[in-house]
PDB file of C-alpha atoms in Angstrom:
ATOM      1  CA  ASP Z   1     -17.324  -0.885 -17.547  1.00 56.00           C
ATOM      2  CA  ALA Z   2     -14.887  -2.849 -15.395  1.00 72.00           C
ATOM      3  CA  GLY Z   3     -12.891  -0.879 -12.857  1.00 87.00           C
ATOM      4  CA  VAL Z   4      -9.423  -1.660 -11.609  1.00 92.00           C
ATOM      5  CA  THR Z   5      -9.289  -5.341 -10.709  1.00 94.00           C
ATOM      6  CA  GLN Z   6      -6.794  -6.914  -8.344  1.00 95.00           C
ATOM      7  CA  SER Z   7      -6.096 -10.546  -7.584  1.00 96.00           C
ATOM      8  CA  PRO Z   8      -6.075 -12.350  -5.314  1.00 96.00           C
ATOM      9  CA  THR Z   9      -8.245 -10.509  -2.800  1.00 93.00           C
ATOM     10  CA  HIS Z  10      -6.661 -12.190   0.208  1.00 94.00           C
ATOM     11  CA  LEU Z  11      -3.681 -14.459   0.749  1.00 96.00           C
ATOM     12  CA  ILE Z  12      -1.590 -15.806   3.554  1.00 98.00           C
ATOM     13  CA  LYS Z  13       2.127 -16.476   3.162  1.00 98.00           C
ATOM     14  CA  THR Z  14       4.922 -17.672   5.404  1.00 98.00           C
ATOM     15  CA  ARG Z  15       8.012 -15.634   6.243  1.00 98.00           C
ATOM     16  CA  GLY Z  16      10.681 -16.047   3.589  1.00 98.00           C
ATOM     17  CA  GLN Z  17       8.261 -16.938   0.814  1.00 98.00           C
ATOM     18  CA  GLN Z  18       7.675 -14.945  -2.349  1.00 98.00           C
ATOM     19  CA  VAL Z  19       4.371 -13.451  -3.506  1.00 98.00           C
ATOM     20  CA  THR Z  20       3.004 -12.044  -6.763  1.00 98.00           C
ATOM     21  CA  LEU Z  21       0.070  -9.650  -6.825  1.00 98.00           C
ATOM     22  CA  ARG Z  22      -1.782  -8.747 -10.008  1.00 98.00           C
ATOM     23  CA  CYS Z  23      -3.599  -5.662 -11.235  1.00 97.00           C
ATOM     24  CA  SER Z  24      -5.643  -4.982 -14.353  1.00 97.00           C
ATOM     25  CA  PRO Z  25      -6.216  -1.290 -15.070  1.00 95.00           C
ATOM     26  CA  ILE Z  26      -9.298   0.337 -16.465  1.00 92.00           C
ATOM     27  CA  SER Z  27      -9.470  -0.175 -20.217  1.00 92.00           C
ATOM     28  CA  GLY Z  28      -7.480   2.573 -21.917  1.00 90.00           C
ATOM     29  CA  HIS Z  29      -5.450   3.490 -18.831  1.00 91.00           C
ATOM     30  CA  LYS Z  30      -1.728   3.264 -19.476  1.00 91.00           C
ATOM     31  CA  SER Z  31      -0.416   3.899 -15.979  1.00 91.00           C
ATOM     32  CA  VAL Z  32      -0.486   1.595 -12.979  1.00 93.00           C
ATOM     33  CA  SER Z  33       0.679   2.522  -9.501  1.00 92.00           C
ATOM     34  CA  TRP Z  34       1.138   0.358  -6.425  1.00 94.00           C
ATOM     35  CA  TYR Z  35       0.666   1.380  -2.792  1.00 93.00           C
ATOM     36  CA  GLN Z  36       1.119  -0.364   0.540  1.00 95.00           C
ATOM     37  CA  GLN Z  37      -1.269   0.393   3.366  1.00 91.00           C
ATOM     38  CA  VAL Z  38      -0.444  -0.969   6.794  1.00 92.00           C
ATOM     39  CA  LEU Z  39      -3.136  -0.991   9.443  1.00 85.00           C
ATOM     40  CA  GLY Z  40      -3.979   2.464  10.736  1.00 81.00           C
ATOM     41  CA  GLN Z  41      -1.868   4.327   8.179  1.00 85.00           C
ATOM     42  CA  GLY Z  42      -2.470   5.981   4.846  1.00 85.00           C
ATOM     43  CA  PRO Z  43      -1.207   4.267   1.696  1.00 89.00           C
ATOM     44  CA  GLN Z  44       2.489   4.587   0.876  1.00 91.00           C
ATOM     45  CA  PHE Z  45       3.715   4.797  -2.722  1.00 89.00           C
ATOM     46  CA  ILE Z  46       5.704   1.769  -3.965  1.00 93.00           C
ATOM     47  CA  PHE Z  47       5.929   1.954  -7.782  1.00 91.00           C
ATOM     48  CA  GLN Z  48       4.462   3.632 -10.807  1.00 90.00           C
ATOM     49  CA  TYR Z  49       4.599   2.271 -14.342  1.00 92.00           C
ATOM     50  CA  TYR Z  50       3.615   4.098 -17.499  1.00 89.00           C
ATOM     51  CA  GLU Z  51       3.743   2.566 -20.955  1.00 90.00           C
ATOM     52  CA  LYS Z  52       5.593  -0.448 -19.513  1.00 90.00           C
ATOM     53  CA  GLU Z  53       8.394   1.651 -18.057  1.00 91.00           C
ATOM     54  CA  GLU Z  54       9.059   2.442 -14.424  1.00 91.00           C
ATOM     55  CA  ARG Z  55       8.238   6.083 -13.789  1.00 87.00           C
ATOM     56  CA  GLY Z  56       8.696   6.213 -10.029  1.00 85.00           C
ATOM     57  CA  ARG Z  57       9.797   4.156  -7.064  1.00 89.00           C
ATOM     58  CA  GLY Z  58       9.054   4.777  -3.413  1.00 89.00           C
ATOM     59  CA  ASN Z  59      11.240   4.080  -0.408  1.00 90.00           C
ATOM     60  CA  PHE Z  60      10.932   0.290  -0.385  1.00 95.00           C
ATOM     61  CA  PRO Z  61      13.701  -2.341  -0.312  1.00 97.00           C
ATOM     62  CA  ASP Z  62      14.864  -4.216  -3.399  1.00 96.00           C
ATOM     63  CA  ARG Z  63      12.762  -7.190  -2.295  1.00 98.00           C
ATOM     64  CA  PHE Z  64       9.902  -5.302  -3.936  1.00 98.00           C
ATOM     65  CA  SER Z  65       9.767  -5.335  -7.718  1.00 97.00           C
ATOM     66  CA  ALA Z  66       7.123  -4.795 -10.365  1.00 97.00           C
ATOM     67  CA  ARG Z  67       6.529  -4.859 -14.066  1.00 96.00           C
ATOM     68  CA  GLN Z  68       3.911  -3.793 -16.568  1.00 97.00           C
ATOM     69  CA  PHE Z  69       2.858  -5.911 -19.516  1.00 96.00           C
ATOM     70  CA  PRO Z  70       1.964  -4.869 -23.097  1.00 95.00           C
ATOM     71  CA  ASN Z  71      -1.743  -4.973 -22.161  1.00 95.00           C
ATOM     72  CA  TYR Z  72      -0.912  -2.510 -19.314  1.00 95.00           C
ATOM     73  CA  SER Z  73      -1.692  -5.001 -16.560  1.00 97.00           C
ATOM     74  CA  SER Z  74       0.889  -5.149 -13.818  1.00 97.00           C
ATOM     75  CA  GLU Z  75       2.430  -7.482 -11.276  1.00 98.00           C
ATOM     76  CA  LEU Z  76       3.981  -6.609  -7.935  1.00 98.00           C
ATOM     77  CA  ASN Z  77       6.476  -9.133  -6.577  1.00 98.00           C
ATOM     78  CA  VAL Z  78       7.755  -9.293  -3.037  1.00 98.00           C
ATOM     79  CA  ASN Z  79      10.600 -11.688  -2.169  1.00 98.00           C
ATOM     80  CA  ALA Z  80      11.775 -12.989   1.193  1.00 98.00           C
ATOM     81  CA  LEU Z  81       8.587 -11.931   2.938  1.00 98.00           C
ATOM     82  CA  LEU Z  82       8.788 -10.406   6.398  1.00 98.00           C
ATOM     83  CA  LEU Z  83       6.044 -10.119   8.996  1.00 97.00           C
ATOM     84  CA  GLY Z  84       6.101  -6.368   8.407  1.00 96.00           C
ATOM     85  CA  ASP Z  85       5.041  -6.863   4.796  1.00 97.00           C
ATOM     86  CA  SER Z  86       1.561  -7.733   6.037  1.00 97.00           C
ATOM     87  CA  ALA Z  87      -0.631  -5.004   4.590  1.00 96.00           C
ATOM     88  CA  LEU Z  88      -3.273  -4.082   2.072  1.00 93.00           C
ATOM     89  CA  TYR Z  89      -1.679  -3.622  -1.350  1.00 95.00           C
ATOM     90  CA  LEU Z  90      -3.557  -1.200  -3.551  1.00 93.00           C
ATOM     91  CA  CYS Z  91      -3.293  -0.699  -7.266  1.00 93.00           C
ATOM     92  CA  ALA Z  92      -4.429   2.473  -9.025  1.00 91.00           C
ATOM     93  CA  SER Z  93      -4.662   3.193 -12.720  1.00 91.00           C
ATOM     94  CA  SER Z  94      -4.812   6.441 -14.630  1.00 86.00           C
ATOM     95  CA  LEU Z  95      -4.880   7.470 -18.250  1.00 82.00           C
ATOM     96  CA  SER Z  96      -1.699   9.500 -18.260  1.00 73.00           C
ATOM     97  CA  GLY Z  97      -0.142   8.781 -14.904  1.00 65.00           C
ATOM     98  CA  VAL Z  98      -0.299  12.434 -13.952  1.00 64.00           C
ATOM     99  CA  PHE Z  99      -3.621  12.596 -12.124  1.00 65.00           C
ATOM    100  CA  GLY Z 100      -7.109  11.080 -12.104  1.00 71.00           C
ATOM    101  CA  TYR Z 101      -6.365   7.838 -10.305  1.00 79.00           C
ATOM    102  CA  THR Z 102      -8.895   5.025  -9.899  1.00 84.00           C
ATOM    103  CA  PHE Z 103      -8.146   2.528  -7.160  1.00 86.00           C
ATOM    104  CA  GLY Z 104      -8.744  -1.183  -7.007  1.00 89.00           C
ATOM    105  CA  SER Z 105     -10.156  -2.990  -3.981  1.00 87.00           C
ATOM    106  CA  GLY Z 106      -6.752  -4.205  -2.919  1.00 90.00           C
ATOM    107  CA  THR Z 107      -5.069  -7.450  -1.970  1.00 94.00           C
ATOM    108  CA  ARG Z 108      -4.849  -8.212   1.735  1.00 94.00           C
ATOM    109  CA  LEU Z 109      -1.521  -9.966   2.381  1.00 97.00           C
ATOM    110  CA  THR Z 110      -0.886 -11.642   5.725  1.00 97.00           C
ATOM    111  CA  VAL Z 111       2.592 -12.964   6.470  1.00 98.00           C
ATOM    112  CA  VAL Z 112       2.802 -15.485   9.307  1.00 97.00           C
TER     113      VAL Z 112
ATOM    114  CA  LYS P   1       7.670  16.358   0.822  1.00 70.00           C
ATOM    115  CA  ASN P   2       4.037  17.208   1.421  1.00 75.00           C
ATOM    116  CA  GLU P   3       2.614  16.643   4.878  1.00 87.00           C
ATOM    117  CA  VAL P   4      -1.099  15.833   4.932  1.00 92.00           C
ATOM    118  CA  GLU P   5      -3.015  16.088   8.177  1.00 95.00           C
ATOM    119  CA  GLN P   6      -6.613  15.035   8.695  1.00 96.00           C
ATOM    120  CA  SER P   7      -8.971  15.790  11.537  1.00 97.00           C
ATOM    121  CA  PRO P   8     -10.612  14.335  13.383  1.00 97.00           C
ATOM    122  CA  GLN P   9      -9.015  10.888  13.379  1.00 95.00           C
ATOM    123  CA  ASN P  10     -12.210   9.314  14.671  1.00 97.00           C
ATOM    124  CA  LEU P  11     -15.764  10.601  14.518  1.00 98.00           C
ATOM    125  CA  THR P  12     -18.969   9.042  15.802  1.00 98.00           C
ATOM    126  CA  ALA P  13     -22.253  10.767  15.033  1.00 98.00           C
ATOM    127  CA  GLN P  14     -25.958  10.078  14.968  1.00 98.00           C
ATOM    128  CA  GLU P  15     -27.872   9.411  11.784  1.00 98.00           C
ATOM    129  CA  GLY P  16     -28.976  12.647  10.157  1.00 98.00           C
ATOM    130  CA  GLU P  17     -26.157  14.798  11.491  1.00 98.00           C
ATOM    131  CA  PHE P  18     -24.057  17.081   9.278  1.00 98.00           C
ATOM    132  CA  ILE P  19     -20.499  15.765   9.107  1.00 98.00           C
ATOM    133  CA  THR P  20     -17.306  17.695   8.392  1.00 98.00           C
ATOM    134  CA  ILE P  21     -13.875  16.162   7.880  1.00 98.00           C
ATOM    135  CA  ASN P  22     -10.876  18.433   7.454  1.00 98.00           C
ATOM    136  CA  CYS P  23      -7.617  18.062   5.542  1.00 97.00           C
ATOM    137  CA  SER P  24      -4.579  20.346   5.620  1.00 96.00           C
ATOM    138  CA  TYR P  25      -1.444  20.062   3.536  1.00 93.00           C
ATOM    139  CA  SER P  26       1.911  21.785   3.696  1.00 89.00           C
ATOM    140  CA  VAL P  27       3.005  22.197   0.075  1.00 83.00           C
ATOM    141  CA  GLY P  28       1.202  23.653  -2.928  1.00 82.00           C
ATOM    142  CA  ILE P  29      -0.694  21.047  -4.894  1.00 84.00           C
ATOM    143  CA  SER P  30      -2.098  20.409  -8.352  1.00 81.00           C
ATOM    144  CA  ALA P  31      -5.105  18.445  -7.069  1.00 86.00           C
ATOM    145  CA  LEU P  32      -6.616  16.957  -3.943  1.00 90.00           C
ATOM    146  CA  HIS P  33      -8.466  13.666  -3.779  1.00 90.00           C
ATOM    147  CA  TRP P  34     -11.088  12.547  -1.290  1.00 93.00           C
ATOM    148  CA  LEU P  35     -11.319   8.771  -1.030  1.00 91.00           C
ATOM    149  CA  GLN P  36     -13.653   6.429   0.826  1.00 92.00           C
ATOM    150  CA  GLN P  37     -12.449   3.115   2.201  1.00 89.00           C
ATOM    151  CA  HIS P  38     -14.870   0.538   3.576  1.00 84.00           C
ATOM    152  CA  PRO P  39     -13.954  -2.365   5.887  1.00 78.00           C
ATOM    153  CA  GLY P  40     -12.206  -4.933   3.706  1.00 69.00           C
ATOM    154  CA  GLY P  41     -10.079  -2.292   2.071  1.00 64.00           C
ATOM    155  CA  GLY P  42     -11.372  -1.237  -1.317  1.00 73.00           C
ATOM    156  CA  ILE P  43     -10.918   2.442  -2.045  1.00 81.00           C
ATOM    157  CA  VAL P  44     -13.471   4.497  -3.939  1.00 83.00           C
ATOM    158  CA  SER P  45     -12.564   7.871  -5.333  1.00 82.00           C
ATOM    159  CA  LEU P  46     -15.165  10.434  -4.249  1.00 89.00           C
ATOM    160  CA  PHE P  47     -13.756  13.713  -5.547  1.00 89.00           C
ATOM    161  CA  MET P  48     -10.756  15.192  -7.246  1.00 87.00           C
ATOM    162  CA  LEU P  49     -10.611  18.970  -7.009  1.00 90.00           C
ATOM    163  CA  SER P  50      -8.113  21.730  -7.551  1.00 89.00           C
ATOM    164  CA  SER P  51     -10.285  24.732  -6.690  1.00 91.00           C
ATOM    165  CA  GLY P  52     -13.671  25.719  -5.352  1.00 94.00           C
ATOM    166  CA  LYS P  53     -16.330  23.205  -4.512  1.00 96.00           C
ATOM    167  CA  LYS P  54     -17.795  19.976  -5.864  1.00 95.00           C
ATOM    168  CA  LYS P  55     -21.044  18.238  -4.917  1.00 95.00           C
ATOM    169  CA  HIS P  56     -22.228  14.704  -5.500  1.00 92.00           C
ATOM    170  CA  GLY P  57     -25.453  13.670  -3.851  1.00 94.00           C
ATOM    171  CA  ARG P  58     -25.095  14.249  -0.105  1.00 97.00           C
ATOM    172  CA  LEU P  59     -21.337  14.773  -0.343  1.00 96.00           C
ATOM    173  CA  ILE P  60     -19.701  18.165  -0.761  1.00 97.00           C
ATOM    174  CA  ALA P  61     -15.974  18.845  -1.042  1.00 97.00           C
ATOM    175  CA  THR P  62     -14.375  22.270  -0.818  1.00 97.00           C
ATOM    176  CA  ILE P  63     -10.825  23.463  -1.141  1.00 96.00           C
ATOM    177  CA  ASN P  64      -9.065  26.716  -0.243  1.00 95.00           C
ATOM    178  CA  ILE P  65      -5.791  26.817  -2.134  1.00 92.00           C
ATOM    179  CA  GLN P  66      -4.466  29.885  -0.304  1.00 92.00           C
ATOM    180  CA  GLU P  67      -5.044  28.306   3.114  1.00 94.00           C
ATOM    181  CA  LYS P  68      -3.949  24.814   1.927  1.00 94.00           C
ATOM    182  CA  HIS P  69      -7.093  23.315   3.388  1.00 96.00           C
ATOM    183  CA  SER P  70      -9.933  21.124   2.169  1.00 97.00           C
ATOM    184  CA  SER P  71     -13.114  19.875   3.790  1.00 98.00           C
ATOM    185  CA  LEU P  72     -15.454  16.996   3.057  1.00 98.00           C
ATOM    186  CA  HIS P  73     -19.037  17.430   4.209  1.00 98.00           C
ATOM    187  CA  ILE P  74     -21.765  14.814   4.444  1.00 98.00           C
ATOM    188  CA  THR P  75     -25.334  16.051   4.778  1.00 97.00           C
ATOM    189  CA  ALA P  76     -28.119  13.936   6.311  1.00 97.00           C
ATOM    190  CA  SER P  77     -25.610  11.251   7.314  1.00 98.00           C
ATOM    191  CA  HIS P  78     -26.640   7.607   7.193  1.00 97.00           C
ATOM    192  CA  PRO P  79     -25.139   4.445   8.725  1.00 96.00           C
ATOM    193  CA  ARG P  80     -24.013   3.363   5.247  1.00 94.00           C
ATOM    194  CA  ASP P  81     -21.702   6.391   5.243  1.00 96.00           C
ATOM    195  CA  SER P  82     -19.647   4.655   7.946  1.00 96.00           C
ATOM    196  CA  ALA P  83     -16.169   4.238   6.475  1.00 96.00           C
ATOM    197  CA  VAL P  84     -12.656   5.646   6.547  1.00 94.00           C
ATOM    198  CA  TYR P  85     -12.322   8.872   4.570  1.00 96.00           C
ATOM    199  CA  ILE P  86      -8.854   9.666   3.241  1.00 94.00           C
ATOM    200  CA  CYS P  87      -7.585  12.814   1.628  1.00 94.00           C
ATOM    201  CA  ALA P  88      -4.633  12.644  -0.727  1.00 90.00           C
ATOM    202  CA  ALA P  89      -2.718  15.666  -1.948  1.00 88.00           C
ATOM    203  CA  HIS P  90      -1.134  15.585  -5.375  1.00 82.00           C
ATOM    204  CA  SER P  91       1.895  17.846  -5.513  1.00 74.00           C
ATOM    205  CA  GLY P  92       3.804  16.259  -8.350  1.00 65.00           C
ATOM    206  CA  GLY P  93       3.395  15.002 -11.862  1.00 61.00           C
ATOM    207  CA  GLY P  94       3.232  11.327 -11.072  1.00 62.00           C
ATOM    208  CA  ALA P  95       1.964   8.786  -8.577  1.00 59.00           C
ATOM    209  CA  ASP P  96       4.913   9.485  -6.310  1.00 63.00           C
ATOM    210  CA  GLY P  97       3.527  12.977  -5.840  1.00 69.00           C
ATOM    211  CA  LEU P  98       0.382  11.624  -4.166  1.00 79.00           C
ATOM    212  CA  THR P  99       0.602  11.927  -0.368  1.00 86.00           C
ATOM    213  CA  PHE P 100      -2.137  10.372   1.706  1.00 90.00           C
ATOM    214  CA  GLY P 101      -3.497  11.391   5.075  1.00 92.00           C
ATOM    215  CA  LYS P 102      -3.994   8.724   7.728  1.00 91.00           C
ATOM    216  CA  GLY P 103      -7.750   8.836   7.298  1.00 93.00           C
ATOM    217  CA  THR P 104     -10.785   9.714   9.387  1.00 96.00           C
ATOM    218  CA  HIS P 105     -12.734   6.782  10.768  1.00 95.00           C
ATOM    219  CA  LEU P 106     -16.411   7.756  10.643  1.00 97.00           C
ATOM    220  CA  ILE P 107     -19.172   5.810  12.376  1.00 97.00           C
ATOM    221  CA  ILE P 108     -22.798   6.847  11.916  1.00 98.00           C
ATOM    222  CA  GLN P 109     -25.087   5.316  14.493  1.00 97.00           C
ATOM    223  CA  PRO P 110     -28.768   4.706  13.707  1.00 96.00           C
TER     224      PRO P 110
END
């Protein structure tokens, strides 16, 4: 049974560029959440989607956006990249979005 | 907002030792997660508990709701247990209610 899959696993971008990260939840899970983890810190909540609607948004600038597709997969977009956006971006899925989260392996984004 | 504190931040031990990692939180919760993160980033969910104790192999997690405290124990530790262990407290009904600790970096030396 496939777990939460994220792509790509690593990428390097230049300041000012835009990036799209992808997440496929566990089959049957309807909620996807995104987290940012900078080096040495715990993950910080960015977005949660449930049934294709935004359920929650963390304290991140409008350069960060996301969406969820009919098959419950999700994309996280970050515009006008800054050096400080360099981090591990984690996706987690859950059946109901209330608890029972399963995490993906993450996408390591480096902005140079 | 929930504050989640872990201790110790770093722990180095010899193979075979009994390991304890502690987690304290400030606000009442519905559940607490223990997660394992290996170099390279991927997070594996070890336990989710809301009361009592859970055991899986050499790992044991306990929680005391009244004291707002949880512990993760590793018996007969092994170098492959080397990882960052993160506790996350769930105090709300959605993903925004999940507050993570900064993690405990565990190294088990052979």
